[in-house]
Amino acid sequence: DTAVSQTPKYLVTQMGNDKSIKCEQNLGHDTMYWYKQDSKKFLKIMFSYNNKELIINETVPNRFSPKSPDKAHLNLHINSLELGDSAVYFCASLGETQYFGPGTRLTVL
Amino acid sequence: GQQVMQIPQYQHVQEGEDFTTYCNSSTTLSNIQWYKQRPGGHPVFLIQLVKSGEVKKQKRLTFQFGEAKKNSSLHITATQTTDVGTYFCAGQKAGTASKLTFGTGTRLQVTL
């Protein structure tokens, strides 16, 4: 069983569109994250939720809106996609360490 | 804000050679973690260091945490092709229990 899963794995879309990425963890963890990894492999935290409450909100454009319907799920909605949003987005959950999902490669054309 | 830098950015070695990556934080850390990301994969936890001056080993990998808790290193002895990937350190500052700041990463290439 996959501990942290993300859908979709790949997402190709046009500039200006709105898209969502979903994340689910079956580890029973309270805290989940979204990270963005750019083409240079820099991993930057975007958001963190603890038991459905936002606890970390880094300097991210407000086009990005996370939503946590329950503590096992953390989704990321992106409005008005821009070229610079192209990256791999990783979801992670926190137990004794951070467990990462497989990533979603977003390409904005 | 907190910054965590790693050097080198990239290293190419021949199989059997040793490899070291260095991690430096702009602030004192409560602990440091190391992750490995294979090409096309996701970061996978390797180890956590908590105490000043701590040294931990995992087979051919040796991890150190500096005395001032601001730097760390990962040394791989006799690299193998399976060691290929990007190695990240990730620092946690005191009082920020759930936030990790990832280092810039070191990409390791190993050839026969």
PDB file of C-alpha atoms in Angstrom:
ATOM      1  CA  ASP A   1       0.000   0.000   0.000  1.00  0.00           C
ATOM      2  CA  THR A   2       1.295   3.432  -0.944  1.00  0.00           C
ATOM      3  CA  ALA A   3       1.797   5.569   2.155  1.00  0.00           C
ATOM      4  CA  VAL A   4       1.505   8.978   0.476  1.00  0.00           C
ATOM      5  CA  SER A   5      -0.172   9.130  -2.922  1.00  0.00           C
ATOM      6  CA  GLN A   6      -0.686  12.004  -5.340  1.00  0.00           C
ATOM      7  CA  THR A   7      -2.813  12.450  -8.422  1.00  0.00           C
ATOM      8  CA  PRO A   8      -2.199  13.136 -11.161  1.00  0.00           C
ATOM      9  CA  LYS A   9       1.401  12.092 -11.739  1.00  0.00           C
ATOM     10  CA  TYR A  10       1.704  14.339 -14.772  1.00  0.00           C
ATOM     11  CA  LEU A  11      -0.253  17.469 -15.615  1.00  0.00           C
ATOM     12  CA  VAL A  12       0.190  19.448 -18.828  1.00  0.00           C
ATOM     13  CA  THR A  13      -1.955  22.530 -19.244  1.00  0.00           C
ATOM     14  CA  GLN A  14      -2.167  25.925 -20.869  1.00  0.00           C
ATOM     15  CA  MET A  15      -1.356  29.223 -19.218  1.00  0.00           C
ATOM     16  CA  GLY A  16      -4.348  30.779 -17.540  1.00  0.00           C
ATOM     17  CA  ASN A  17      -6.055  27.497 -16.690  1.00  0.00           C
ATOM     18  CA  ASP A  18      -7.020  26.369 -13.186  1.00  0.00           C
ATOM     19  CA  LYS A  19      -5.910  22.958 -11.964  1.00  0.00           C
ATOM     20  CA  SER A  20      -5.893  20.839  -8.816  1.00  0.00           C
ATOM     21  CA  ILE A  21      -3.520  18.257  -7.418  1.00  0.00           C
ATOM     22  CA  LYS A  22      -4.687  15.773  -4.799  1.00  0.00           C
ATOM     23  CA  CYS A  23      -2.773  14.098  -2.000  1.00  0.00           C
ATOM     24  CA  GLU A  24      -3.743  11.350   0.393  1.00  0.00           C
ATOM     25  CA  GLN A  25      -1.813   9.655   3.184  1.00  0.00           C
ATOM     26  CA  ASN A  26      -2.771   6.452   4.967  1.00  0.00           C
ATOM     27  CA  LEU A  27      -0.190   6.755   7.733  1.00  0.00           C
ATOM     28  CA  GLY A  28      -2.479   8.370  10.270  1.00  0.00           C
ATOM     29  CA  HIS A  29      -0.294  11.484  10.451  1.00  0.00           C
ATOM     30  CA  ASP A  30      -1.688  14.829  11.559  1.00  0.00           C
ATOM     31  CA  THR A  31       0.625  17.092   9.560  1.00  0.00           C
ATOM     32  CA  MET A  32       0.907  17.335   5.798  1.00  0.00           C
ATOM     33  CA  TYR A  33       2.868  19.566   3.430  1.00  0.00           C
ATOM     34  CA  TRP A  34       3.154  20.828  -0.098  1.00  0.00           C
ATOM     35  CA  TYR A  35       6.601  21.415  -1.566  1.00  0.00           C
ATOM     36  CA  LYS A  36       7.629  22.796  -4.926  1.00  0.00           C
ATOM     37  CA  GLN A  37      10.773  21.493  -6.645  1.00  0.00           C
ATOM     38  CA  ASP A  38      11.973  23.607  -9.535  1.00  0.00           C
ATOM     39  CA  SER A  39      14.147  22.661 -12.491  1.00  0.00           C
ATOM     40  CA  LYS A  40      17.296  23.215 -10.406  1.00  0.00           C
ATOM     41  CA  LYS A  41      16.006  20.692  -7.869  1.00  0.00           C
ATOM     42  CA  PHE A  42      15.508  23.278  -5.110  1.00  0.00           C
ATOM     43  CA  LEU A  43      12.867  21.993  -2.701  1.00  0.00           C
ATOM     44  CA  LYS A  44      10.801  24.759  -1.151  1.00  0.00           C
ATOM     45  CA  ILE A  45       8.026  24.374   1.365  1.00  0.00           C
ATOM     46  CA  MET A  46       4.780  26.022   0.353  1.00  0.00           C
ATOM     47  CA  PHE A  47       2.173  25.062   2.929  1.00  0.00           C
ATOM     48  CA  SER A  48       1.627  22.852   5.921  1.00  0.00           C
ATOM     49  CA  TYR A  49      -1.571  21.708   7.581  1.00  0.00           C
ATOM     50  CA  ASN A  50      -1.980  20.115  10.971  1.00  0.00           C
ATOM     51  CA  ASN A  51      -5.247  18.289  11.455  1.00  0.00           C
ATOM     52  CA  LYS A  52      -6.991  20.389   8.794  1.00  0.00           C
ATOM     53  CA  GLU A  53      -5.594  23.700  10.042  1.00  0.00           C
ATOM     54  CA  LEU A  54      -3.083  25.791   8.109  1.00  0.00           C
ATOM     55  CA  ILE A  55       0.109  26.158  10.156  1.00  0.00           C
ATOM     56  CA  ILE A  56       2.733  27.128   7.599  1.00  0.00           C
ATOM     57  CA  ASN A  57       2.102  29.479   4.699  1.00  0.00           C
ATOM     58  CA  GLU A  58       5.298  30.528   2.998  1.00  0.00           C
ATOM     59  CA  THR A  59       5.445  33.419   0.571  1.00  0.00           C
ATOM     60  CA  VAL A  60       3.339  31.846  -2.122  1.00  0.00           C
ATOM     61  CA  PRO A  61       1.135  33.710  -4.631  1.00  0.00           C
ATOM     62  CA  ASN A  62      -2.500  33.666  -3.575  1.00  0.00           C
ATOM     63  CA  ARG A  63      -3.269  31.851  -6.826  1.00  0.00           C
ATOM     64  CA  PHE A  64      -2.263  28.780  -4.837  1.00  0.00           C
ATOM     65  CA  SER A  65      -4.895  27.595  -2.390  1.00  0.00           C
ATOM     66  CA  PRO A  66      -4.491  24.461  -0.296  1.00  0.00           C
ATOM     67  CA  LYS A  67      -7.500  22.655   1.114  1.00  0.00           C
ATOM     68  CA  SER A  68      -7.597  19.911   3.706  1.00  0.00           C
ATOM     69  CA  PRO A  69     -11.007  18.227   3.894  1.00  0.00           C
ATOM     70  CA  ASP A  70      -9.699  15.859   6.573  1.00  0.00           C
ATOM     71  CA  LYS A  71      -6.325  15.089   8.076  1.00  0.00           C
ATOM     72  CA  ALA A  72      -5.601  12.342   5.541  1.00  0.00           C
ATOM     73  CA  HIS A  73      -6.041  14.624   2.532  1.00  0.00           C
ATOM     74  CA  LEU A  74      -4.359  17.811   1.397  1.00  0.00           C
ATOM     75  CA  ASN A  75      -5.204  19.185  -2.014  1.00  0.00           C
ATOM     76  CA  LEU A  76      -3.625  22.062  -3.912  1.00  0.00           C
ATOM     77  CA  HIS A  77      -5.613  24.242  -6.264  1.00  0.00           C
ATOM     78  CA  ILE A  78      -3.833  26.626  -8.602  1.00  0.00           C
ATOM     79  CA  ASN A  79      -5.657  29.427 -10.401  1.00  0.00           C
ATOM     80  CA  SER A  80      -4.518  31.249 -13.533  1.00  0.00           C
ATOM     81  CA  LEU A  81      -1.501  29.065 -14.137  1.00  0.00           C
ATOM     82  CA  GLU A  82       1.702  30.757 -15.259  1.00  0.00           C
ATOM     83  CA  LEU A  83       4.796  29.441 -17.026  1.00  0.00           C
ATOM     84  CA  GLY A  84       6.788  29.790 -13.807  1.00  0.00           C
ATOM     85  CA  ASP A  85       4.476  27.362 -12.046  1.00  0.00           C
ATOM     86  CA  SER A  86       6.017  24.520 -14.032  1.00  0.00           C
ATOM     87  CA  ALA A  87       7.710  22.286 -11.479  1.00  0.00           C
ATOM     88  CA  VAL A  88       7.335  19.040  -9.576  1.00  0.00           C
ATOM     89  CA  TYR A  89       4.987  19.382  -6.616  1.00  0.00           C
ATOM     90  CA  PHE A  90       5.498  17.003  -3.734  1.00  0.00           C
ATOM     91  CA  CYS A  91       3.092  16.258  -0.958  1.00  0.00           C
ATOM     92  CA  ALA A  92       4.539  14.951   2.308  1.00  0.00           C
ATOM     93  CA  SER A  93       3.283  13.879   5.699  1.00  0.00           C
ATOM     94  CA  LEU A  94       5.034  14.047   9.031  1.00  0.00           C
ATOM     95  CA  GLY A  95       5.620  11.104  11.282  1.00  0.00           C
ATOM     96  CA  GLU A  96       9.014  10.642  12.887  1.00  0.00           C
ATOM     97  CA  THR A  97      10.329  11.945   9.584  1.00  0.00           C
ATOM     98  CA  GLN A  98       8.751  13.346   6.480  1.00  0.00           C
ATOM     99  CA  TYR A  99       7.279  10.873   4.014  1.00  0.00           C
ATOM    100  CA  PHE A 100       7.038  12.190   0.482  1.00  0.00           C
ATOM    101  CA  GLY A 101       4.557  11.325  -2.205  1.00  0.00           C
ATOM    102  CA  PRO A 102       5.739  10.404  -5.705  1.00  0.00           C
ATOM    103  CA  GLY A 103       5.298  13.954  -7.012  1.00  0.00           C
ATOM    104  CA  THR A 104       3.187  15.645  -9.674  1.00  0.00           C
ATOM    105  CA  ARG A 105       5.058  17.055 -12.646  1.00  0.00           C
ATOM    106  CA  LEU A 106       3.203  20.170 -13.766  1.00  0.00           C
ATOM    107  CA  THR A 107       4.032  21.638 -17.162  1.00  0.00           C
ATOM    108  CA  VAL A 108       2.444  24.942 -18.131  1.00  0.00           C
ATOM    109  CA  LEU A 109       2.569  25.744 -21.846  1.00  0.00           C
TER     110      LEU A 109
ATOM    111  CA  GLY B   1      15.032  33.847   6.572  1.00  0.00           C
ATOM    112  CA  GLN B   2      16.829  30.629   7.282  1.00  0.00           C
ATOM    113  CA  GLN B   3      19.082  29.403   4.500  1.00  0.00           C
ATOM    114  CA  VAL B   4      20.700  26.013   4.097  1.00  0.00           C
ATOM    115  CA  MET B   5      23.433  25.699   1.505  1.00  0.00           C
ATOM    116  CA  GLN B   6      25.155  22.590   0.250  1.00  0.00           C
ATOM    117  CA  ILE B   7      28.399  22.134  -1.595  1.00  0.00           C
ATOM    118  CA  PRO B   8      29.231  20.930  -4.105  1.00  0.00           C
ATOM    119  CA  GLN B   9      26.162  21.350  -6.307  1.00  0.00           C
ATOM    120  CA  TYR B  10      27.281  18.451  -8.429  1.00  0.00           C
ATOM    121  CA  GLN B  11      29.950  15.759  -8.251  1.00  0.00           C
ATOM    122  CA  HIS B  12      30.876  13.083 -10.712  1.00  0.00           C
ATOM    123  CA  VAL B  13      32.976  10.196  -9.380  1.00  0.00           C
ATOM    124  CA  GLN B  14      34.133   6.844 -10.600  1.00  0.00           C
ATOM    125  CA  GLU B  15      32.772   3.820  -8.828  1.00  0.00           C
ATOM    126  CA  GLY B  16      34.898   3.035  -5.809  1.00  0.00           C
ATOM    127  CA  GLU B  17      35.867   6.650  -5.100  1.00  0.00           C
ATOM    128  CA  ASP B  18      34.700   8.440  -1.985  1.00  0.00           C
ATOM    129  CA  PHE B  19      32.214  11.315  -1.933  1.00  0.00           C
ATOM    130  CA  THR B  20      31.390  14.034   0.568  1.00  0.00           C
ATOM    131  CA  THR B  21      28.685  16.672   0.608  1.00  0.00           C
ATOM    132  CA  TYR B  22      28.686  19.562   3.067  1.00  0.00           C
ATOM    133  CA  CYS B  23      25.697  21.351   4.471  1.00  0.00           C
ATOM    134  CA  ASN B  24      25.750  24.790   6.122  1.00  0.00           C
ATOM    135  CA  SER B  25      22.897  26.574   7.843  1.00  0.00           C
ATOM    136  CA  SER B  26      22.659  30.302   8.463  1.00  0.00           C
ATOM    137  CA  THR B  27      21.055  29.572  11.844  1.00  0.00           C
ATOM    138  CA  THR B  28      21.555  27.092  14.671  1.00  0.00           C
ATOM    139  CA  LEU B  29      19.515  23.950  14.202  1.00  0.00           C
ATOM    140  CA  SER B  30      17.731  21.703  16.648  1.00  0.00           C
ATOM    141  CA  ASN B  31      18.309  18.772  14.331  1.00  0.00           C
ATOM    142  CA  ILE B  32      19.317  17.959  10.798  1.00  0.00           C
ATOM    143  CA  GLN B  33      17.962  15.298   8.493  1.00  0.00           C
ATOM    144  CA  TRP B  34      19.356  13.832   5.303  1.00  0.00           C
ATOM    145  CA  TYR B  35      17.316  12.692   2.319  1.00  0.00           C
ATOM    146  CA  LYS B  36      18.185  10.973  -0.950  1.00  0.00           C
ATOM    147  CA  GLN B  37      16.292  11.537  -4.168  1.00  0.00           C
ATOM    148  CA  ARG B  38      16.929   9.143  -7.027  1.00  0.00           C
ATOM    149  CA  PRO B  39      16.521  10.517 -10.570  1.00  0.00           C
ATOM    150  CA  GLY B  40      12.803  10.771 -11.288  1.00  0.00           C
ATOM    151  CA  GLY B  41      11.954   9.851  -7.718  1.00  0.00           C
ATOM    152  CA  HIS B  42      10.964  11.531  -4.506  1.00  0.00           C
ATOM    153  CA  PRO B  43      13.062  12.402  -1.444  1.00  0.00           C
ATOM    154  CA  VAL B  44      13.519   9.482   0.918  1.00  0.00           C
ATOM    155  CA  PHE B  45      14.616   9.919   4.503  1.00  0.00           C
ATOM    156  CA  LEU B  46      18.076   8.597   5.378  1.00  0.00           C
ATOM    157  CA  ILE B  47      18.878   9.748   8.897  1.00  0.00           C
ATOM    158  CA  GLN B  48      18.379  12.374  11.595  1.00  0.00           C
ATOM    159  CA  LEU B  49      21.103  13.904  13.763  1.00  0.00           C
ATOM    160  CA  VAL B  50      20.196  15.714  16.946  1.00  0.00           C
ATOM    161  CA  LYS B  51      23.211  16.099  19.220  1.00  0.00           C
ATOM    162  CA  SER B  52      26.108  18.476  18.794  1.00  0.00           C
ATOM    163  CA  GLY B  53      29.076  16.617  17.277  1.00  0.00           C
ATOM    164  CA  GLU B  54      27.001  13.510  16.605  1.00  0.00           C
ATOM    165  CA  VAL B  55      28.319  10.935  14.140  1.00  0.00           C
ATOM    166  CA  LYS B  56      26.167   8.167  12.715  1.00  0.00           C
ATOM    167  CA  LYS B  57      26.977   5.431  10.214  1.00  0.00           C
ATOM    168  CA  GLN B  58      24.819   3.463   7.837  1.00  0.00           C
ATOM    169  CA  LYS B  59      26.979   0.914   6.036  1.00  0.00           C
ATOM    170  CA  ARG B  60      29.145   3.021   3.687  1.00  0.00           C
ATOM    171  CA  LEU B  61      27.497   6.317   4.680  1.00  0.00           C
ATOM    172  CA  THR B  62      28.807   8.452   7.540  1.00  0.00           C
ATOM    173  CA  PHE B  63      26.858  11.463   8.775  1.00  0.00           C
ATOM    174  CA  GLN B  64      28.193  14.197  11.047  1.00  0.00           C
ATOM    175  CA  PHE B  65      26.549  17.088  12.849  1.00  0.00           C
ATOM    176  CA  GLY B  66      28.808  19.999  13.674  1.00  0.00           C
ATOM    177  CA  GLU B  67      29.642  21.090  17.213  1.00  0.00           C
ATOM    178  CA  ALA B  68      27.839  24.402  16.711  1.00  0.00           C
ATOM    179  CA  LYS B  69      24.829  22.609  15.168  1.00  0.00           C
ATOM    180  CA  LYS B  70      25.043  24.775  12.075  1.00  0.00           C
ATOM    181  CA  ASN B  71      26.688  22.361   9.678  1.00  0.00           C
ATOM    182  CA  SER B  72      26.668  18.736   8.703  1.00  0.00           C
ATOM    183  CA  SER B  73      28.300  16.380   6.256  1.00  0.00           C
ATOM    184  CA  LEU B  74      27.560  13.137   4.500  1.00  0.00           C
ATOM    185  CA  HIS B  75      30.461  10.964   3.422  1.00  0.00           C
ATOM    186  CA  ILE B  76      30.087   7.918   1.201  1.00  0.00           C
ATOM    187  CA  THR B  77      32.971   5.456   1.122  1.00  0.00           C
ATOM    188  CA  ALA B  78      33.636   3.485  -2.062  1.00  0.00           C
ATOM    189  CA  THR B  79      30.683   4.754  -4.055  1.00  0.00           C
ATOM    190  CA  GLN B  80      28.545   2.408  -6.105  1.00  0.00           C
ATOM    191  CA  THR B  81      26.271   3.132  -9.055  1.00  0.00           C
ATOM    192  CA  THR B  82      23.311   2.668  -6.724  1.00  0.00           C
ATOM    193  CA  ASP B  83      24.432   5.796  -4.849  1.00  0.00           C
ATOM    194  CA  VAL B  84      23.458   7.983  -7.817  1.00  0.00           C
ATOM    195  CA  GLY B  85      20.970  10.697  -6.887  1.00  0.00           C
ATOM    196  CA  THR B  86      20.596  14.042  -5.208  1.00  0.00           C
ATOM    197  CA  TYR B  87      21.372  14.273  -1.517  1.00  0.00           C
ATOM    198  CA  PHE B  88      19.585  16.894   0.543  1.00  0.00           C
ATOM    199  CA  CYS B  89      20.172  17.990   4.069  1.00  0.00           C
ATOM    200  CA  ALA B  90      17.175  19.521   5.824  1.00  0.00           C
ATOM    201  CA  GLY B  91      17.420  21.613   8.944  1.00  0.00           C
ATOM    202  CA  GLN B  92      14.903  22.180  11.653  1.00  0.00           C
ATOM    203  CA  LYS B  93      15.208  25.350  13.701  1.00  0.00           C
ATOM    204  CA  ALA B  94      14.350  25.341  17.404  1.00  0.00           C
ATOM    205  CA  GLY B  95      10.725  26.353  17.901  1.00  0.00           C
ATOM    206  CA  THR B  96       9.654  25.343  14.411  1.00  0.00           C
ATOM    207  CA  ALA B  97       8.655  21.814  15.178  1.00  0.00           C
ATOM    208  CA  SER B  98       7.098  20.934  11.869  1.00  0.00           C
ATOM    209  CA  LYS B  99       9.086  23.005   9.409  1.00  0.00           C
ATOM    210  CA  LEU B 100      12.135  21.687   7.580  1.00  0.00           C
ATOM    211  CA  THR B 101      14.292  23.936   5.441  1.00  0.00           C
ATOM    212  CA  PHE B 102      15.887  21.886   2.717  1.00  0.00           C
ATOM    213  CA  GLY B 103      19.409  22.475   1.513  1.00  0.00           C
ATOM    214  CA  THR B 104      20.213  23.216  -2.094  1.00  0.00           C
ATOM    215  CA  GLY B 105      21.147  19.586  -2.733  1.00  0.00           C
ATOM    216  CA  THR B 106      24.194  17.820  -4.131  1.00  0.00           C
ATOM    217  CA  ARG B 107      23.749  15.721  -7.233  1.00  0.00           C
ATOM    218  CA  LEU B 108      26.005  12.676  -7.331  1.00  0.00           C
ATOM    219  CA  GLN B 109      26.831  10.878 -10.537  1.00  0.00           C
ATOM    220  CA  VAL B 110      28.755   7.607 -10.366  1.00  0.00           C
ATOM    221  CA  THR B 111      30.212   5.933 -13.414  1.00  0.00           C
ATOM    222  CA  LEU B 112      31.994   2.609 -13.862  1.00  0.00           C
TER     223      LEU B 112
END
